[in-house]
Short mmCIF file of C-alpha atoms and ligand atoms in Angstrom, two decimals:
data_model
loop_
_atom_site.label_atom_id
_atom_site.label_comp_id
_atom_site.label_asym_id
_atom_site.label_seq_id
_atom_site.Cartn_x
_atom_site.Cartn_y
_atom_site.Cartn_z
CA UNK A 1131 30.02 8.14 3.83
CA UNK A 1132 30.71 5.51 6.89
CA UNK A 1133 30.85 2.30 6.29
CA UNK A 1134 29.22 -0.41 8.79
CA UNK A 1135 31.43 -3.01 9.73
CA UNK A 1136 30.52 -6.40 8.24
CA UNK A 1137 30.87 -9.64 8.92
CA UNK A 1138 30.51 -11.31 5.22
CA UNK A 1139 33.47 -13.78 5.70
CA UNK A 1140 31.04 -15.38 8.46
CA UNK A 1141 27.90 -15.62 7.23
CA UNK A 1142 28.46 -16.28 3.78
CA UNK A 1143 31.01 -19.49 4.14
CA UNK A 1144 28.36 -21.32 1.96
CA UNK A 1145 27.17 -19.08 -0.50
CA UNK A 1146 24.21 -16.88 0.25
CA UNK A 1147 22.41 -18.15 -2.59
CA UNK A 1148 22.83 -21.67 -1.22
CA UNK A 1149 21.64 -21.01 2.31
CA UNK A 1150 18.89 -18.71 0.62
CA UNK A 1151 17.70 -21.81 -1.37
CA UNK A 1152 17.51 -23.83 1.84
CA UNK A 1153 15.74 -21.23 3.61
CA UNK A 1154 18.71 -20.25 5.62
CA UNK A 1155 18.72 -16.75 4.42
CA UNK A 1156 16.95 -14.01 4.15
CA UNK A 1157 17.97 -10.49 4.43
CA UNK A 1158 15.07 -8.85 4.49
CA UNK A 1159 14.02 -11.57 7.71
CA UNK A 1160 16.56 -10.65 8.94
CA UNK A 1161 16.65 -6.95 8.87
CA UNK A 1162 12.87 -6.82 9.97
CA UNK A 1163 14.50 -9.90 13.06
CA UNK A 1164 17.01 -7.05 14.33
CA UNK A 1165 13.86 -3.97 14.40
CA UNK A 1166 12.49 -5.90 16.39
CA UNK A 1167 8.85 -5.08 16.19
CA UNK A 1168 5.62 -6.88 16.16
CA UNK A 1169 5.03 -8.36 12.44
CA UNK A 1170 1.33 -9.08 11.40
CA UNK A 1171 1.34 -12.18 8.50
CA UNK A 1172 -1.53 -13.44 6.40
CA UNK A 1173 -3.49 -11.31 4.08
CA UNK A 1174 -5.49 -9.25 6.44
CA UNK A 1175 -5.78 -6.91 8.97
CA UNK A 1176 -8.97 -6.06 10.58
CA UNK A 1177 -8.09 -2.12 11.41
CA UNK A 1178 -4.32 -0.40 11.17
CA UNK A 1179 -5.67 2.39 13.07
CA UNK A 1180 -5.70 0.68 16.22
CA UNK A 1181 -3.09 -1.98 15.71
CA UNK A 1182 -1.02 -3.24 18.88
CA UNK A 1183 2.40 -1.93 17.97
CA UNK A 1184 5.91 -2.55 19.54
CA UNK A 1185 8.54 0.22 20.70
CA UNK A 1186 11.15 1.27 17.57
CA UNK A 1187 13.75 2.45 19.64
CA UNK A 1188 15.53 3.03 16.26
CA UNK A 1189 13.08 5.31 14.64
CA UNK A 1190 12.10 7.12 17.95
CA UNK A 1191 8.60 5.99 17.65
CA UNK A 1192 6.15 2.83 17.64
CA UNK A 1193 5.02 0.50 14.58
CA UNK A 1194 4.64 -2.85 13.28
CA UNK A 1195 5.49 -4.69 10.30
CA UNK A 1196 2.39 -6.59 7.98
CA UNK A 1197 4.82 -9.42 6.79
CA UNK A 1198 2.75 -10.80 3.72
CA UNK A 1199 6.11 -12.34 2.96
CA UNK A 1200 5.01 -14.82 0.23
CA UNK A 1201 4.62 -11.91 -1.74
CA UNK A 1202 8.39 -11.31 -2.05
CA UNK A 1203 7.77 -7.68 -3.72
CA UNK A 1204 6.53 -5.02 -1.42
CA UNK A 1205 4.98 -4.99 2.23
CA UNK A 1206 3.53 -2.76 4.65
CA UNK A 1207 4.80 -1.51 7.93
CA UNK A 1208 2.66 1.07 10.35
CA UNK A 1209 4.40 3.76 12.14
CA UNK A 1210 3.15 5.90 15.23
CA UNK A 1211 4.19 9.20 15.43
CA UNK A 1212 4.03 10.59 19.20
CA UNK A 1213 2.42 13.96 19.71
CA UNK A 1214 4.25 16.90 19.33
CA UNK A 1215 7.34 14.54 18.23
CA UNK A 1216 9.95 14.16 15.33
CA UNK A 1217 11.46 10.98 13.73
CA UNK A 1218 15.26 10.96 13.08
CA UNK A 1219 16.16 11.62 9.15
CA UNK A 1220 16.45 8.91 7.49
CA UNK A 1221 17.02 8.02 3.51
CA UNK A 1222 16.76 4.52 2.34
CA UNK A 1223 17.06 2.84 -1.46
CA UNK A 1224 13.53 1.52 -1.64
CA UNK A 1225 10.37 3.54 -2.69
CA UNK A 1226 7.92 4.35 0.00
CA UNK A 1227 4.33 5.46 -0.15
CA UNK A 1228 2.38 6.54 2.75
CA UNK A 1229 -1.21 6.90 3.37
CA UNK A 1230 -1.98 8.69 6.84
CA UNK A 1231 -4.43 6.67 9.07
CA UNK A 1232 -4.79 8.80 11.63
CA UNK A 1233 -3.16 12.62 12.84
CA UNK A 1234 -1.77 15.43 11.54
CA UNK A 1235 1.62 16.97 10.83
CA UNK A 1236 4.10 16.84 8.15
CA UNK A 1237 7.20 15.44 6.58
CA UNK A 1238 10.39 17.29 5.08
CA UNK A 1239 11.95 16.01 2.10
CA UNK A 1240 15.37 17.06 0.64
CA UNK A 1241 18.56 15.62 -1.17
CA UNK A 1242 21.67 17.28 0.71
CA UNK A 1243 22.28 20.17 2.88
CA UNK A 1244 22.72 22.62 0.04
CA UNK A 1245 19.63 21.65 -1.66
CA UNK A 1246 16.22 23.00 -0.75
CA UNK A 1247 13.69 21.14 1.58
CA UNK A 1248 10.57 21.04 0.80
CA UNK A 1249 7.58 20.14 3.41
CA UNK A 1250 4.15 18.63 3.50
CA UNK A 1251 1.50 19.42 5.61
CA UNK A 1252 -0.69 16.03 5.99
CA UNK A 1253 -3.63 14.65 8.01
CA UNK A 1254 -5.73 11.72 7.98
CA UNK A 1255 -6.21 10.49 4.14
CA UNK A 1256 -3.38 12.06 2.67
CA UNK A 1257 -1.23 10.08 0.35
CA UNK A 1258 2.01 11.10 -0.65
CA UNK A 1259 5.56 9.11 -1.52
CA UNK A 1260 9.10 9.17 -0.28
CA UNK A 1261 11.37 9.40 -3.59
CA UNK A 1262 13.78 6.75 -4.04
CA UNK A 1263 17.22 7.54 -1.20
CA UNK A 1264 15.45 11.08 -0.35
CA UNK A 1265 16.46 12.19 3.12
CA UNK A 1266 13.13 12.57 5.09
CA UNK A 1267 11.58 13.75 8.11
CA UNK A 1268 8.19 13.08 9.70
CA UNK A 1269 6.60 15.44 12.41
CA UNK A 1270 3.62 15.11 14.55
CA UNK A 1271 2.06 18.69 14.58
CA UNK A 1272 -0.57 17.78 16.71
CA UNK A 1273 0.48 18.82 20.65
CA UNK A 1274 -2.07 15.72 21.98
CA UNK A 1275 -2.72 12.90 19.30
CA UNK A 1276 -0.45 10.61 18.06
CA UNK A 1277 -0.05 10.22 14.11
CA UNK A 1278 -0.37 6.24 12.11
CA UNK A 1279 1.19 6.14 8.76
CA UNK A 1280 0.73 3.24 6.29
CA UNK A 1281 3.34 2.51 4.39
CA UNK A 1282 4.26 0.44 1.40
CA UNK A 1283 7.53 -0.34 0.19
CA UNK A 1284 9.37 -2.80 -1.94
CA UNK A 1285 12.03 -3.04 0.97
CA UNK A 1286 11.91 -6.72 0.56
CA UNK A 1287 13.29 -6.75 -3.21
CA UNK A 1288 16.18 -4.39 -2.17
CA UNK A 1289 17.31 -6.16 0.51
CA UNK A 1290 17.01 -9.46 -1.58
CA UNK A 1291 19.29 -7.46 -4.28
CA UNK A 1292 22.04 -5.40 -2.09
CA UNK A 1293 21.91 -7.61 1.59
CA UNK A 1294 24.04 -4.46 2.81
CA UNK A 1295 22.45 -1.65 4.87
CA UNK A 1296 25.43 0.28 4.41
CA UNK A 1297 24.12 0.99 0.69
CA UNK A 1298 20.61 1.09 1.24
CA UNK A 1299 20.10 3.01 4.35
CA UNK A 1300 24.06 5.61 3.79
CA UNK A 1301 24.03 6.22 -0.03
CA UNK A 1302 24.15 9.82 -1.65
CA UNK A 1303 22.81 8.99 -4.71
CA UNK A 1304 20.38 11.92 -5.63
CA UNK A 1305 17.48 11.09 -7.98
CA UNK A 1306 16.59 14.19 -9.17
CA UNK A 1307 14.08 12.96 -12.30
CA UNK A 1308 12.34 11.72 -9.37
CA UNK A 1309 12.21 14.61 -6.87
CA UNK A 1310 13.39 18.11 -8.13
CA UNK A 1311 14.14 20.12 -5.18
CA UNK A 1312 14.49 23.48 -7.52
CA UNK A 1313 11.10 23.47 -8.64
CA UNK A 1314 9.71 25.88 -5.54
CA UNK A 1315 5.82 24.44 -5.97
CA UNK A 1316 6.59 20.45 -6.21
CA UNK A 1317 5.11 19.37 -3.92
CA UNK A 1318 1.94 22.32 -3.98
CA UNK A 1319 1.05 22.62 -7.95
CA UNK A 1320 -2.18 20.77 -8.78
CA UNK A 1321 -1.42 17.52 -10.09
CA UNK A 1322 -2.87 16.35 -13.54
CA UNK A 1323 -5.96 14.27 -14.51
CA UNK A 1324 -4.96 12.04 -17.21
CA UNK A 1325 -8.84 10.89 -17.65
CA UNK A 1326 -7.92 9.17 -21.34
CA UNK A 1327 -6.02 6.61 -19.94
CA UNK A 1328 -6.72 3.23 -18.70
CA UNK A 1329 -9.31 3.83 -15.38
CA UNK A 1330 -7.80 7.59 -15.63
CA UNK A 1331 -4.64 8.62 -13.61
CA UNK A 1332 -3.85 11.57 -11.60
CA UNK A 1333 -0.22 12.54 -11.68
CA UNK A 1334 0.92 14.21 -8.79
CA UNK A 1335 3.55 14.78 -5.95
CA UNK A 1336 0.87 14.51 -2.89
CA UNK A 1337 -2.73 13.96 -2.33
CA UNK A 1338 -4.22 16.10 0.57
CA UNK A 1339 -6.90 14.18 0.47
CA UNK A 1340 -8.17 10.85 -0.66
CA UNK A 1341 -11.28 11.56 -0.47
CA UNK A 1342 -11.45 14.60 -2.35
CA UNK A 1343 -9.93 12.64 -5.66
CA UNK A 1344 -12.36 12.93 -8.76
CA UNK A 1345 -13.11 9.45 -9.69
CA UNK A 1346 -13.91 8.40 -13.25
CA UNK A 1347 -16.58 5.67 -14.25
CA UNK A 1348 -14.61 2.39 -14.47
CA UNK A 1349 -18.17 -0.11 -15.00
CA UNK A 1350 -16.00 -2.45 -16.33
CA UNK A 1351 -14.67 -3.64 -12.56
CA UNK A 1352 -18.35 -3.39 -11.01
CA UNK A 1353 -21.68 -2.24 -10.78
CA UNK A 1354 -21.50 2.18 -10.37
CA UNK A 1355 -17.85 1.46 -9.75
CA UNK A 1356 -15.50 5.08 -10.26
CA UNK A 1357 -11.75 4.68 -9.90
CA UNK A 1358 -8.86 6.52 -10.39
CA UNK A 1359 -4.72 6.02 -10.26
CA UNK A 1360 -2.73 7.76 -8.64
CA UNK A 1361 1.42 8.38 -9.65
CA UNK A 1362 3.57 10.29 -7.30
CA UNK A 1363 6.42 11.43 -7.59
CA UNK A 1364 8.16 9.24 -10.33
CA UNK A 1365 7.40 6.10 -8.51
CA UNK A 1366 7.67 2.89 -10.20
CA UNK A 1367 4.67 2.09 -7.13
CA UNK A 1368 1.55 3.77 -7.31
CA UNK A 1369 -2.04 3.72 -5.96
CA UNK A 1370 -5.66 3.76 -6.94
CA UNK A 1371 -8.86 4.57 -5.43
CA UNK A 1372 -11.76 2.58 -5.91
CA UNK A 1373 -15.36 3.67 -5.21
CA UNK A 1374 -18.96 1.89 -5.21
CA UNK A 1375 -22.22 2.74 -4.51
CA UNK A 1376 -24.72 1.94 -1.72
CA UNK A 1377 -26.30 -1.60 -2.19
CA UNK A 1378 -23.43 -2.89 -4.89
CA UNK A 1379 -20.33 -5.14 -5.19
CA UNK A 1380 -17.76 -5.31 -7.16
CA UNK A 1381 -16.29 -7.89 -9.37
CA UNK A 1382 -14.57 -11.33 -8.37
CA UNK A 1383 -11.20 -10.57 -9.93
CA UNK A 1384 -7.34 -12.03 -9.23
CA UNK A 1385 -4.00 -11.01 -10.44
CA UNK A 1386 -0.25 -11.02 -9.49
CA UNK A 1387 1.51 -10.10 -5.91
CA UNK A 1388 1.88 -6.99 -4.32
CA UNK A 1389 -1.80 -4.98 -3.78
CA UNK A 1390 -2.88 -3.60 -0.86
CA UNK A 1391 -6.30 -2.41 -0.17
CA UNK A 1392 -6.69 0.10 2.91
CA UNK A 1393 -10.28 1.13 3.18
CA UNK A 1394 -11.22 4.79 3.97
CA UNK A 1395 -15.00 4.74 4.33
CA UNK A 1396 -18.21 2.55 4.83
CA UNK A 1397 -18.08 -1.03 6.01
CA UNK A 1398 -18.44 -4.49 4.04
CA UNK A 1399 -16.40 -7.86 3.48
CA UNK A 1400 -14.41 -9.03 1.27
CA UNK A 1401 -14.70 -12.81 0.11
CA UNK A 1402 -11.35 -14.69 -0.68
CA UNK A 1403 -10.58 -17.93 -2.36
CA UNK A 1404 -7.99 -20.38 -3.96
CA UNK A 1405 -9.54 -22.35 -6.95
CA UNK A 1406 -10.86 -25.66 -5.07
CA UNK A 1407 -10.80 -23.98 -1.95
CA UNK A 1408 -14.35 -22.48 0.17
CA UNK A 1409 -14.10 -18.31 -0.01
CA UNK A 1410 -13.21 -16.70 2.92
CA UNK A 1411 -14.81 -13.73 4.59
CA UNK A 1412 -13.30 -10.85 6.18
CA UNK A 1413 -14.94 -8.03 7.43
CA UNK A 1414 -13.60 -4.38 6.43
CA UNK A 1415 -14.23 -1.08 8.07
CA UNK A 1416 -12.20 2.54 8.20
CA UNK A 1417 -8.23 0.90 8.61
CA UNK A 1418 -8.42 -2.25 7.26
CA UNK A 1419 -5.89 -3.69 4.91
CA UNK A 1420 -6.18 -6.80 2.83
CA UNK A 1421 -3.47 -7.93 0.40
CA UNK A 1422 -4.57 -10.70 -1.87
CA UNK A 1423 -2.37 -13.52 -2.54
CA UNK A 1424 -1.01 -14.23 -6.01
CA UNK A 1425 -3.85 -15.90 -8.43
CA UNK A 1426 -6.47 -15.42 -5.28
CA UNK A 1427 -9.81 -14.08 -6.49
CA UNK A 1428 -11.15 -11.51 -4.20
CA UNK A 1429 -14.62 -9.75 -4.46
CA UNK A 1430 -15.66 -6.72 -2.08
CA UNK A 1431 -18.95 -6.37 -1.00
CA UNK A 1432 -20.89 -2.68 0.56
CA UNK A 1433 -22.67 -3.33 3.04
CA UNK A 1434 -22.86 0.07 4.65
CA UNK A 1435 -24.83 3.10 4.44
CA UNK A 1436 -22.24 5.00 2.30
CA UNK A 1437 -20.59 4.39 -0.60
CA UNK A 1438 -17.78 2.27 -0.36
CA UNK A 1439 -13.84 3.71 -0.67
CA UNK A 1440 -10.85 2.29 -0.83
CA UNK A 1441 -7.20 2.78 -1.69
CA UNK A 1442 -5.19 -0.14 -3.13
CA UNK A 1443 -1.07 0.57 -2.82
CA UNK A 1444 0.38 -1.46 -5.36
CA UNK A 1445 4.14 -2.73 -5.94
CA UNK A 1446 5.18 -1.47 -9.81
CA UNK A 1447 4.39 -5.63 -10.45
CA UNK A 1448 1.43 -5.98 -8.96
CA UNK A 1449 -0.85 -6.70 -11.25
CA UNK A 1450 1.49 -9.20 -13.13
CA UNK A 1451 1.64 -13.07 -12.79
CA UNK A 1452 0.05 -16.19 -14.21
CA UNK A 1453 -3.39 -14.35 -13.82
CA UNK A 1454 -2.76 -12.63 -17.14
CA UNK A 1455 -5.37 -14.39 -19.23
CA UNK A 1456 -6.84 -11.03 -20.93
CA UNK A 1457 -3.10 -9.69 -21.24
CA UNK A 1458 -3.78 -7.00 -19.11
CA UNK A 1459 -3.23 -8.57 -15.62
CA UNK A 1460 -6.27 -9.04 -14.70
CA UNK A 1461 -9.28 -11.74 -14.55
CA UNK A 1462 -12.60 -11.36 -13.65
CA UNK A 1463 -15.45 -13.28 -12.99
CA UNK A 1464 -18.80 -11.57 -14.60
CA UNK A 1465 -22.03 -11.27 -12.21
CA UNK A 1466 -23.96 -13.69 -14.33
CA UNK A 1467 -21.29 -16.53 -13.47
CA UNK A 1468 -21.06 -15.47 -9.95
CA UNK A 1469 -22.03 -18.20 -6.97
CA UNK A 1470 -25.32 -17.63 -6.58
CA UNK A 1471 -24.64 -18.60 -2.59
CA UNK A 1472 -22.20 -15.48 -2.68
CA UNK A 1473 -25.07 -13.16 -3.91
CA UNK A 1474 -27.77 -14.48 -1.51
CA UNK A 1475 -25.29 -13.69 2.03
CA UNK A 1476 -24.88 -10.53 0.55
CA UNK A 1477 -29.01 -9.83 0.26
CA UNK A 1478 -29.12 -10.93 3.96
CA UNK A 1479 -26.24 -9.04 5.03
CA UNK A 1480 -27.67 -5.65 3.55
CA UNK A 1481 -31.26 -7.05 5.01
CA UNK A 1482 -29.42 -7.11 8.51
CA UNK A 1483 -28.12 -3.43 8.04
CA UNK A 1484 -31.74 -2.19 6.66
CA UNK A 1485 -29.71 -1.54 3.22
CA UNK A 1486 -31.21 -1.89 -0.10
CA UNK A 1487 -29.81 -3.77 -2.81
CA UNK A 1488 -28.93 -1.54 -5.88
CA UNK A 1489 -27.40 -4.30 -7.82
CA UNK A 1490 -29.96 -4.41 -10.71
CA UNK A 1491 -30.84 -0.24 -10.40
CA UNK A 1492 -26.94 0.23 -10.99
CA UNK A 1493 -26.51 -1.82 -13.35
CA UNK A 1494 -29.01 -0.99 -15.74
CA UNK A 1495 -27.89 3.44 -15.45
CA UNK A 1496 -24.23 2.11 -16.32
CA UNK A 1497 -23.07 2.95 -19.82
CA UNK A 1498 -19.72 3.26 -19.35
FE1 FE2 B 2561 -7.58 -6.85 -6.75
#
């Protein structure tokens, strides 16, 4: 294994945690400074699937970073895939996982060359993760579309930790309770529905597809709402899809750093707020990501035709924090003490689409 050459004796005459406390260093900044891509901030982004990216002369393809940096735990980045191309290997000492946007083709994962390598084939609303320092390789199968990946990855807490790139991008370190290249089916065998647990949680290496996930009733979190989490591949991140019915919204809810909520189908808003502070709208559709804030509350309304879908990639902290009133992360504001202002846009905004309001009708079929 090379080493990079280094320059510590330079940049660390003061110590790093000094210039880090006066906001005169951060790796992670810095790393994302020398990609040199476009990089997104704030807590939304109106559609991934048609995001302007930059050139990634590095990776041999074209992306864009979603820097919700006050998080400080895990953030996006978007990569396009050209058709008919390859991205150089590359193993790195943060979790990944990956939800396609857009395209087809597939990605080969393996620990050295005398271990096997195992592939999956993926299209749009596959989910699957990179295991911690796994060599990798994406391909675009198709001959004439380009492929988008989402990403998330808690790149910013391992560069915080190890500052070198000579560990975290050229270590051998083989995880192997993580990704076991001997068992032949891995990454094919069914994964398991554990439905007895909290929200129920599939355990798997990949999800073809999202949409195909059987959801369990999770009432609890809104009216008709059916949910399920998702584990893959021994990743301390993980995922869960969230789905509600025609005419409904979910609950106003907050929690701890780190989610982030791609939607896969219908259309709606979501309404965002500080304590003291107006809610804020933004408008969701096939693509979009919002990442609450720490301690925000966030509701998400259906406005469209279908029922509503979405996939929320969360760091293994996520749902941590201050927020923690019920001791499970979480805190929720019921319908009946709702802003009644909140409930009357969303009667006009399902008037507007000739949608009918199923709030009540849901409500009163929901036993579980
Ligand atoms: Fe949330």
């Amino acid at each position: 294994m090379t080493q990079p050459e280094r320059k510590t004796e330079i940049e660390f005459k003061t110590h790093s945690y000094v210039l880090y406390m006066q906001d005169k260093y951060d790796a992670y900044r810095k790393w994302l400074e020398q990609e040199n891509l476009p990089a997104y901030d704030g807590k939304f982004i109106p559609n991934v699937r048609t995001l302007e990216l930059g050139d990634w002369p590095r990776r041999k393809a074209r992306g864009a970073f979603l820097e919700f940096r006050d998080q400080n735990v895990s953030e996006c980045y978007v990569t396009e895939i050209a058709a008919g191309e390859s991205l150089p290997p590359q193993r790195q000492m943060y979790e990944e996982i990956v939800v396609v946007a857009d395209g087809q083709g597939a990605t080969t994962l393996w620990w050295d060359e005398n271990s096997p390598r195992h592939t999956i084939e993926w299209h749009r609303g596959s989910l699957f993760a990179i295991p911690l320092n796994c060599n990798y390789e994406h391909i675009n199968t198709s001959g004439s579309q380009p492929a988008r990946l989402l990403s998330l990855t808690d790149a910013p807490v391992t560069w915080d930790l190890y500052r070198d790139p000579g560990f975290i991008f050229n270590s051998n370190y083989q995880f192997r309770d993580r990704f076991d290249p001997d068992i032949s089916d891995f990454y094919k065998r069914p994964g398991k529905y554990l439905t007895e647990y909290y929200g129920g949680i599939l355990d798997t290496a990949f999800v073809s597809d999202l949409r195909e996930v059987k959801l369990v009733p999770r009432s609890k979190r809104g009216a008709g709402t059916m949910n399920m989490y998702i584990h893959l591949a021994g990743s301390t991140m993980f995922a869960h899809i969230s789905e509600f019915p025609v005419g409904t919204y979910k609950k106003a809810h907050r929690h701890g750093v780190g989610a982030h909520v791609y939607t896969l189908d219908s259309t709606g808003y979501t309404m965002m707020w500080k304590d003291g502070e107006e809610p804020q709208r933004y408008d969701w559709q096939e693509g979009t990501v919002v990442s609450p804030p720490a301690g925000y509350w966030h509701q998400h309304y259906n406005t469209g035709p279908i029922p509503a879908k979405f996939v929320a990639l969360h760091a293994s902290v996520a749902l941590g924090g201050d927020a923690a009133k019920d001791g499970k992360g979480l805190e929720q504001i019921d319908y009946a003490y709702e802003d009644s202002a909140m409930r009357e846009m969303y009667i006009e905004e399902c008037r507007k689409n000739g949608v009918e309001v199923r709030m009540k009708e849901v409500s009163s079929t929901d036993h579980s």
